[in-house]
């Protein structure tokens, strides 16, 4: 019988990159912990491939359960009954879909995110894989969003779920590492050349110190960058 919570992927990639010779393969090693659940936290560079990695994991788990070939060099997948996704972007899409169908939207952005995540907490079991991709992004103050994210992730692991958390709310990560027995942290690898930091689309153990938002803006030659840097210095001084 397959072990609940096991995800062991060697050289995996997102299926849309199958024809791309420059694709970057990633390894995932999530050990089963019986009914204890597990938490894998990914932090770091904006546009560094974190969400794509989470989608890759979901794809491989789904395809493996169907008995189909998977986009990976090798994979061993445990006993999963369902995959749940809580994403700030997905919640917004569901809200718009309800509006198009002339159904009542579930309050504002925060209320909708709480509704969606609450349903997942209630239904999660030790056979559930949960993807949390910035579940409360933009819905409330960063400190509140961090606390809600931490409570959501901890609650799911207590129900035995296998949880993948993608977050830029770095203050929530040490709290989760302290409170969740089987928590592992990963950060996006980067390289710096000519004063510009860029992602390598692969990951290593650790917690990122920054999401490098200004580096992304610099690469895109965003016209408001100089003013944003000035405002950032002002906000940093005010916080001290």
PDB file of C-alpha atoms in Angstrom:
ATOM      1  CA  UNK A   1       0.000   0.000   0.000  1.00  0.00           C
ATOM      2  CA  UNK A   2       1.281   3.478  -0.922  1.00  0.00           C
ATOM      3  CA  UNK A   3       2.342   5.658   2.002  1.00  0.00           C
ATOM      4  CA  UNK A   4       0.205   8.683   2.733  1.00  0.00           C
ATOM      5  CA  UNK A   5       2.013  11.980   2.194  1.00  0.00           C
ATOM      6  CA  UNK A   6       4.926  10.621   0.142  1.00  0.00           C
ATOM      7  CA  UNK A   7       6.102  12.808  -2.754  1.00  0.00           C
ATOM      8  CA  UNK A   8       9.490  11.842  -4.157  1.00  0.00           C
ATOM      9  CA  UNK A   9      10.242  13.471  -7.519  1.00  0.00           C
ATOM     10  CA  UNK A  10      13.559  13.344  -9.329  1.00  0.00           C
ATOM     11  CA  UNK A  11      14.131  15.816 -12.141  1.00  0.00           C
ATOM     12  CA  UNK A  12      10.559  17.095 -12.437  1.00  0.00           C
ATOM     13  CA  UNK A  13       9.260  19.934 -14.599  1.00  0.00           C
ATOM     14  CA  UNK A  14       5.967  21.641 -15.426  1.00  0.00           C
ATOM     15  CA  UNK A  15       4.254  19.862 -18.326  1.00  0.00           C
ATOM     16  CA  UNK A  16       4.086  23.034 -20.442  1.00  0.00           C
ATOM     17  CA  UNK A  17       7.900  23.028 -20.504  1.00  0.00           C
ATOM     18  CA  UNK A  18       8.172  19.493 -21.902  1.00  0.00           C
ATOM     19  CA  UNK A  19       9.321  20.754 -25.300  1.00  0.00           C
ATOM     20  CA  UNK A  20      11.680  23.391 -23.920  1.00  0.00           C
ATOM     21  CA  UNK A  21      15.335  22.263 -24.037  1.00  0.00           C
ATOM     22  CA  UNK A  22      16.228  25.003 -21.527  1.00  0.00           C
ATOM     23  CA  UNK A  23      13.798  23.823 -18.860  1.00  0.00           C
ATOM     24  CA  UNK A  24      15.138  23.539 -15.308  1.00  0.00           C
ATOM     25  CA  UNK A  25      14.337  20.273 -13.540  1.00  0.00           C
ATOM     26  CA  UNK A  26      13.710  20.201  -9.797  1.00  0.00           C
ATOM     27  CA  UNK A  27      13.755  17.474  -7.149  1.00  0.00           C
ATOM     28  CA  UNK A  28      11.072  17.198  -4.466  1.00  0.00           C
ATOM     29  CA  UNK A  29      11.461  14.988  -1.411  1.00  0.00           C
ATOM     30  CA  UNK A  30       8.523  14.992   1.011  1.00  0.00           C
ATOM     31  CA  UNK A  31       8.595  12.132   3.500  1.00  0.00           C
ATOM     32  CA  UNK A  32       5.417  10.552   4.856  1.00  0.00           C
ATOM     33  CA  UNK A  33       4.683  11.235   8.524  1.00  0.00           C
ATOM     34  CA  UNK A  34       1.589   9.101   9.038  1.00  0.00           C
ATOM     35  CA  UNK A  35      -1.174  11.264  10.463  1.00  0.00           C
ATOM     36  CA  UNK A  36       1.190  14.102  11.446  1.00  0.00           C
ATOM     37  CA  UNK A  37       1.134  15.934   8.112  1.00  0.00           C
ATOM     38  CA  UNK A  38       4.013  17.906   6.616  1.00  0.00           C
ATOM     39  CA  UNK A  39       4.752  21.459   5.514  1.00  0.00           C
ATOM     40  CA  UNK A  40       7.102  22.585   2.725  1.00  0.00           C
ATOM     41  CA  UNK A  41       7.590  26.371   2.580  1.00  0.00           C
ATOM     42  CA  UNK A  42       8.953  28.123  -0.514  1.00  0.00           C
ATOM     43  CA  UNK A  43      10.144  31.728  -0.335  1.00  0.00           C
ATOM     44  CA  UNK A  44      12.242  34.081  -2.416  1.00  0.00           C
ATOM     45  CA  UNK A  45      12.492  35.777  -5.753  1.00  0.00           C
ATOM     46  CA  UNK A  46       9.352  37.131  -7.400  1.00  0.00           C
ATOM     47  CA  UNK A  47       8.935  35.317 -10.750  1.00  0.00           C
ATOM     48  CA  UNK A  48      11.450  32.748  -9.458  1.00  0.00           C
ATOM     49  CA  UNK A  49       9.290  29.727 -10.270  1.00  0.00           C
ATOM     50  CA  UNK A  50       7.668  29.015  -6.900  1.00  0.00           C
ATOM     51  CA  UNK A  51       4.078  28.854  -8.168  1.00  0.00           C
ATOM     52  CA  UNK A  52       5.179  26.890 -11.224  1.00  0.00           C
ATOM     53  CA  UNK A  53       6.915  24.399  -8.927  1.00  0.00           C
ATOM     54  CA  UNK A  54       3.725  23.958  -6.884  1.00  0.00           C
ATOM     55  CA  UNK A  55       1.731  23.369 -10.070  1.00  0.00           C
ATOM     56  CA  UNK A  56       4.348  20.843 -11.193  1.00  0.00           C
ATOM     57  CA  UNK A  57       3.913  18.911  -7.944  1.00  0.00           C
ATOM     58  CA  UNK A  58       0.124  18.902  -8.352  1.00  0.00           C
ATOM     59  CA  UNK A  59       0.421  17.771 -11.978  1.00  0.00           C
ATOM     60  CA  UNK A  60       2.772  14.902 -11.184  1.00  0.00           C
ATOM     61  CA  UNK A  61       0.648  13.703  -8.254  1.00  0.00           C
ATOM     62  CA  UNK A  62      -2.474  13.792 -10.442  1.00  0.00           C
ATOM     63  CA  UNK A  63      -0.891  12.042 -13.425  1.00  0.00           C
ATOM     64  CA  UNK A  64       0.729   9.395 -11.228  1.00  0.00           C
ATOM     65  CA  UNK A  65      -2.602   8.611  -9.558  1.00  0.00           C
ATOM     66  CA  UNK A  66      -4.149   8.207 -13.030  1.00  0.00           C
ATOM     67  CA  UNK A  67      -1.375   5.839 -14.070  1.00  0.00           C
ATOM     68  CA  UNK A  68      -0.127   8.174 -16.797  1.00  0.00           C
ATOM     69  CA  UNK A  69       3.482   9.149 -17.594  1.00  0.00           C
ATOM     70  CA  UNK A  70       4.740  12.071 -15.528  1.00  0.00           C
ATOM     71  CA  UNK A  71       6.996  15.022 -16.495  1.00  0.00           C
ATOM     72  CA  UNK A  72       9.931  13.817 -14.414  1.00  0.00           C
ATOM     73  CA  UNK A  73      12.949  11.563 -14.601  1.00  0.00           C
ATOM     74  CA  UNK A  74      11.410   9.438 -11.837  1.00  0.00           C
ATOM     75  CA  UNK A  75       8.639   9.795  -9.274  1.00  0.00           C
ATOM     76  CA  UNK A  76       7.206   7.889  -6.341  1.00  0.00           C
ATOM     77  CA  UNK A  77       3.845   9.207  -5.161  1.00  0.00           C
ATOM     78  CA  UNK A  78       1.955   8.181  -2.043  1.00  0.00           C
ATOM     79  CA  UNK A  79      -1.731   7.671  -1.381  1.00  0.00           C
ATOM     80  CA  UNK A  80      -3.569  10.955  -2.035  1.00  0.00           C
ATOM     81  CA  UNK A  81      -7.344  11.248  -2.361  1.00  0.00           C
ATOM     82  CA  UNK A  82      -7.608  14.902  -3.312  1.00  0.00           C
ATOM     83  CA  UNK A  83      -5.698  18.088  -4.084  1.00  0.00           C
ATOM     84  CA  UNK A  84      -6.902  21.420  -2.700  1.00  0.00           C
ATOM     85  CA  UNK A  85      -5.643  24.845  -3.767  1.00  0.00           C
ATOM     86  CA  UNK A  86      -6.012  28.091  -1.825  1.00  0.00           C
ATOM     87  CA  UNK A  87      -4.666  31.031  -3.802  1.00  0.00           C
ATOM     88  CA  UNK A  88      -5.337  34.743  -3.610  1.00  0.00           C
ATOM     89  CA  UNK A  89      -5.519  34.897  -7.399  1.00  0.00           C
ATOM     90  CA  UNK A  90      -7.790  31.853  -7.652  1.00  0.00           C
ATOM     91  CA  UNK A  91     -10.133  33.263  -5.009  1.00  0.00           C
ATOM     92  CA  UNK A  92     -10.485  36.469  -7.043  1.00  0.00           C
ATOM     93  CA  UNK A  93     -11.272  34.425 -10.170  1.00  0.00           C
ATOM     94  CA  UNK A  94     -13.965  32.484  -8.311  1.00  0.00           C
ATOM     95  CA  UNK A  95     -15.476  35.765  -7.129  1.00  0.00           C
ATOM     96  CA  UNK A  96     -15.627  37.082 -10.698  1.00  0.00           C
ATOM     97  CA  UNK A  97     -17.131  33.796 -11.866  1.00  0.00           C
ATOM     98  CA  UNK A  98     -19.877  34.060  -9.260  1.00  0.00           C
ATOM     99  CA  UNK A  99     -20.603  37.610 -10.425  1.00  0.00           C
ATOM    100  CA  UNK A 100     -20.808  36.509 -14.075  1.00  0.00           C
ATOM    101  CA  UNK A 101     -23.294  33.806 -13.086  1.00  0.00           C
ATOM    102  CA  UNK A 102     -25.326  36.405 -11.158  1.00  0.00           C
ATOM    103  CA  UNK A 103     -24.634  34.711  -7.849  1.00  0.00           C
ATOM    104  CA  UNK A 104     -23.888  36.633  -4.695  1.00  0.00           C
ATOM    105  CA  UNK A 105     -20.182  37.206  -4.145  1.00  0.00           C
ATOM    106  CA  UNK A 106     -18.895  36.162  -0.732  1.00  0.00           C
ATOM    107  CA  UNK A 107     -18.153  39.565   0.765  1.00  0.00           C
ATOM    108  CA  UNK A 108     -14.831  41.225  -0.053  1.00  0.00           C
ATOM    109  CA  UNK A 109     -11.453  39.730  -0.870  1.00  0.00           C
ATOM    110  CA  UNK A 110     -10.642  38.766   2.722  1.00  0.00           C
ATOM    111  CA  UNK A 111     -14.061  37.230   3.388  1.00  0.00           C
ATOM    112  CA  UNK A 112     -13.775  35.177   0.197  1.00  0.00           C
ATOM    113  CA  UNK A 113     -10.286  33.963   1.108  1.00  0.00           C
ATOM    114  CA  UNK A 114     -11.431  33.015   4.610  1.00  0.00           C
ATOM    115  CA  UNK A 115     -14.433  31.172   3.171  1.00  0.00           C
ATOM    116  CA  UNK A 116     -12.329  29.191   0.684  1.00  0.00           C
ATOM    117  CA  UNK A 117      -9.627  28.311   3.205  1.00  0.00           C
ATOM    118  CA  UNK A 118     -12.167  27.415   5.860  1.00  0.00           C
ATOM    119  CA  UNK A 119     -13.745  24.833   3.582  1.00  0.00           C
ATOM    120  CA  UNK A 120     -10.324  23.304   2.920  1.00  0.00           C
ATOM    121  CA  UNK A 121      -9.497  23.072   6.633  1.00  0.00           C
ATOM    122  CA  UNK A 122     -12.797  21.328   7.328  1.00  0.00           C
ATOM    123  CA  UNK A 123     -12.362  18.738   4.561  1.00  0.00           C
ATOM    124  CA  UNK A 124      -8.605  18.045   4.742  1.00  0.00           C
ATOM    125  CA  UNK A 125      -7.384  14.591   5.764  1.00  0.00           C
ATOM    126  CA  UNK A 126      -4.066  12.747   5.878  1.00  0.00           C
ATOM    127  CA  UNK A 127      -4.636  11.904   2.194  1.00  0.00           C
ATOM    128  CA  UNK A 128      -5.018  15.549   1.125  1.00  0.00           C
ATOM    129  CA  UNK A 129      -2.399  17.561  -0.742  1.00  0.00           C
ATOM    130  CA  UNK A 130      -2.907  21.297  -0.200  1.00  0.00           C
ATOM    131  CA  UNK A 131      -1.280  24.069  -2.259  1.00  0.00           C
ATOM    132  CA  UNK A 132      -1.289  27.430  -0.455  1.00  0.00           C
ATOM    133  CA  UNK A 133      -0.152  30.123  -2.889  1.00  0.00           C
ATOM    134  CA  UNK A 134      -0.305  33.486  -1.113  1.00  0.00           C
ATOM    135  CA  UNK A 135      -3.805  32.635   0.201  1.00  0.00           C
ATOM    136  CA  UNK A 136      -4.465  36.070   1.698  1.00  0.00           C
ATOM    137  CA  UNK A 137      -2.372  38.155  -0.698  1.00  0.00           C
ATOM    138  CA  UNK A 138      -3.597  41.735  -0.887  1.00  0.00           C
ATOM    139  CA  UNK A 139      -6.671  40.963   1.223  1.00  0.00           C
ATOM    140  CA  UNK A 140      -5.567  42.663   4.452  1.00  0.00           C
ATOM    141  CA  UNK A 141      -2.531  44.146   6.231  1.00  0.00           C
ATOM    142  CA  UNK A 142       0.688  42.119   5.745  1.00  0.00           C
ATOM    143  CA  UNK A 143       0.990  41.330   9.472  1.00  0.00           C
ATOM    144  CA  UNK A 144      -2.591  40.048   9.617  1.00  0.00           C
ATOM    145  CA  UNK A 145      -2.146  38.103   6.382  1.00  0.00           C
ATOM    146  CA  UNK A 146       1.010  36.506   7.819  1.00  0.00           C
ATOM    147  CA  UNK A 147      -0.825  35.447  10.984  1.00  0.00           C
ATOM    148  CA  UNK A 148      -3.759  34.038   8.999  1.00  0.00           C
ATOM    149  CA  UNK A 149      -1.395  32.181   6.678  1.00  0.00           C
ATOM    150  CA  UNK A 150       0.488  30.654   9.607  1.00  0.00           C
ATOM    151  CA  UNK A 151      -2.735  29.570  11.315  1.00  0.00           C
ATOM    152  CA  UNK A 152      -4.046  28.049   8.077  1.00  0.00           C
ATOM    153  CA  UNK A 153      -0.866  26.085   7.376  1.00  0.00           C
ATOM    154  CA  UNK A 154      -0.584  24.840  10.965  1.00  0.00           C
ATOM    155  CA  UNK A 155      -4.254  23.845  11.074  1.00  0.00           C
ATOM    156  CA  UNK A 156      -3.942  21.816   7.886  1.00  0.00           C
ATOM    157  CA  UNK A 157      -0.870  19.932   9.073  1.00  0.00           C
ATOM    158  CA  UNK A 158      -2.637  19.133  12.347  1.00  0.00           C
ATOM    159  CA  UNK A 159      -5.272  17.402  10.225  1.00  0.00           C
ATOM    160  CA  UNK A 160      -2.506  15.334   8.639  1.00  0.00           C
ATOM    161  CA  UNK A 161      -2.446  17.084   5.272  1.00  0.00           C
ATOM    162  CA  UNK A 162       0.625  17.456   3.069  1.00  0.00           C
ATOM    163  CA  UNK A 163       0.978  21.229   2.621  1.00  0.00           C
ATOM    164  CA  UNK A 164       2.976  23.246   0.075  1.00  0.00           C
ATOM    165  CA  UNK A 165       3.134  26.932   1.064  1.00  0.00           C
ATOM    166  CA  UNK A 166       4.253  29.674  -1.327  1.00  0.00           C
ATOM    167  CA  UNK A 167       4.670  32.979   0.486  1.00  0.00           C
ATOM    168  CA  UNK A 168       6.372  36.371   0.477  1.00  0.00           C
ATOM    169  CA  UNK A 169       5.217  36.977   4.055  1.00  0.00           C
ATOM    170  CA  UNK A 170       8.581  36.041   5.503  1.00  0.00           C
ATOM    171  CA  UNK A 171       7.619  36.888   9.090  1.00  0.00           C
ATOM    172  CA  UNK A 172       5.257  33.891   9.136  1.00  0.00           C
ATOM    173  CA  UNK A 173       7.988  31.360   8.275  1.00  0.00           C
ATOM    174  CA  UNK A 174      10.003  31.179  11.566  1.00  0.00           C
ATOM    175  CA  UNK A 175       6.717  30.879  13.471  1.00  0.00           C
ATOM    176  CA  UNK A 176       5.661  27.894  11.385  1.00  0.00           C
ATOM    177  CA  UNK A 177       9.081  26.230  11.598  1.00  0.00           C
ATOM    178  CA  UNK A 178       8.854  26.485  15.390  1.00  0.00           C
ATOM    179  CA  UNK A 179       5.302  25.181  15.681  1.00  0.00           C
ATOM    180  CA  UNK A 180       5.004  22.542  12.922  1.00  0.00           C
ATOM    181  CA  UNK A 181       7.005  19.353  13.633  1.00  0.00           C
ATOM    182  CA  UNK A 182       7.597  18.423   9.997  1.00  0.00           C
ATOM    183  CA  UNK A 183       8.283  21.810   8.384  1.00  0.00           C
ATOM    184  CA  UNK A 184      10.980  22.281   5.755  1.00  0.00           C
ATOM    185  CA  UNK A 185      11.985  25.582   4.153  1.00  0.00           C
ATOM    186  CA  UNK A 186      13.321  26.265   0.666  1.00  0.00           C
ATOM    187  CA  UNK A 187      14.406  29.440  -1.075  1.00  0.00           C
ATOM    188  CA  UNK A 188      14.783  30.320  -4.724  1.00  0.00           C
ATOM    189  CA  UNK A 189      18.370  30.249  -5.958  1.00  0.00           C
ATOM    190  CA  UNK A 190      19.621  33.492  -7.490  1.00  0.00           C
ATOM    191  CA  UNK A 191      22.645  34.934  -9.248  1.00  0.00           C
ATOM    192  CA  UNK A 192      23.868  38.520  -9.346  1.00  0.00           C
ATOM    193  CA  UNK A 193      25.563  39.964 -12.415  1.00  0.00           C
ATOM    194  CA  UNK A 194      26.315  43.630 -13.184  1.00  0.00           C
ATOM    195  CA  UNK A 195      24.393  44.673 -10.095  1.00  0.00           C
ATOM    196  CA  UNK A 196      21.227  42.835 -11.103  1.00  0.00           C
ATOM    197  CA  UNK A 197      19.937  39.781  -9.238  1.00  0.00           C
ATOM    198  CA  UNK A 198      18.041  37.168 -11.238  1.00  0.00           C
ATOM    199  CA  UNK A 199      16.435  33.804 -10.381  1.00  0.00           C
ATOM    200  CA  UNK A 200      17.859  30.441 -11.431  1.00  0.00           C
ATOM    201  CA  UNK A 201      14.448  28.669 -11.238  1.00  0.00           C
ATOM    202  CA  UNK A 202      15.722  26.079  -8.797  1.00  0.00           C
ATOM    203  CA  UNK A 203      15.627  25.856  -5.001  1.00  0.00           C
ATOM    204  CA  UNK A 204      17.809  25.119  -2.011  1.00  0.00           C
ATOM    205  CA  UNK A 205      17.164  24.675   1.730  1.00  0.00           C
ATOM    206  CA  UNK A 206      16.737  27.897   3.703  1.00  0.00           C
ATOM    207  CA  UNK A 207      14.578  30.998   4.120  1.00  0.00           C
ATOM    208  CA  UNK A 208      14.936  33.901   1.712  1.00  0.00           C
ATOM    209  CA  UNK A 209      15.846  37.300   3.137  1.00  0.00           C
ATOM    210  CA  UNK A 210      14.022  39.139   0.361  1.00  0.00           C
ATOM    211  CA  UNK A 211      11.626  38.616  -2.537  1.00  0.00           C
ATOM    212  CA  UNK A 212      13.733  40.976  -4.705  1.00  0.00           C
ATOM    213  CA  UNK A 213      10.766  43.026  -5.852  1.00  0.00           C
ATOM    214  CA  UNK A 214      12.946  45.989  -6.779  1.00  0.00           C
ATOM    215  CA  UNK A 215      15.224  43.763  -8.857  1.00  0.00           C
ATOM    216  CA  UNK A 216      12.208  42.616 -10.873  1.00  0.00           C
ATOM    217  CA  UNK A 217      11.112  46.227 -11.345  1.00  0.00           C
ATOM    218  CA  UNK A 218      14.645  47.140 -12.462  1.00  0.00           C
ATOM    219  CA  UNK A 219      14.740  44.308 -14.999  1.00  0.00           C
ATOM    220  CA  UNK A 220      11.388  45.446 -16.390  1.00  0.00           C
ATOM    221  CA  UNK A 221      12.583  49.074 -16.480  1.00  0.00           C
ATOM    222  CA  UNK A 222       9.486  50.087 -14.546  1.00  0.00           C
ATOM    223  CA  UNK A 223       9.103  53.906 -14.802  1.00  0.00           C
ATOM    224  CA  UNK A 224       8.168  54.410 -11.137  1.00  0.00           C
ATOM    225  CA  UNK A 225      11.143  52.568  -9.656  1.00  0.00           C
ATOM    226  CA  UNK A 226      13.170  55.590  -8.548  1.00  0.00           C
ATOM    227  CA  UNK A 227      10.223  57.090  -6.687  1.00  0.00           C
ATOM    228  CA  UNK A 228       9.387  53.678  -5.177  1.00  0.00           C
ATOM    229  CA  UNK A 229      12.924  53.392  -3.786  1.00  0.00           C
ATOM    230  CA  UNK A 230      12.564  56.833  -2.220  1.00  0.00           C
ATOM    231  CA  UNK A 231       9.247  55.880  -0.621  1.00  0.00           C
ATOM    232  CA  UNK A 232      10.791  52.621   0.606  1.00  0.00           C
ATOM    233  CA  UNK A 233      13.521  54.537   2.438  1.00  0.00           C
ATOM    234  CA  UNK A 234      10.899  56.781   4.031  1.00  0.00           C
ATOM    235  CA  UNK A 235       8.787  53.808   5.143  1.00  0.00           C
ATOM    236  CA  UNK A 236      11.862  52.042   6.528  1.00  0.00           C
ATOM    237  CA  UNK A 237      12.809  55.105   8.592  1.00  0.00           C
ATOM    238  CA  UNK A 238       9.257  55.402   9.915  1.00  0.00           C
ATOM    239  CA  UNK A 239       9.268  51.740  10.983  1.00  0.00           C
ATOM    240  CA  UNK A 240      12.459  52.139  13.035  1.00  0.00           C
TER     241      UNK A 240
END
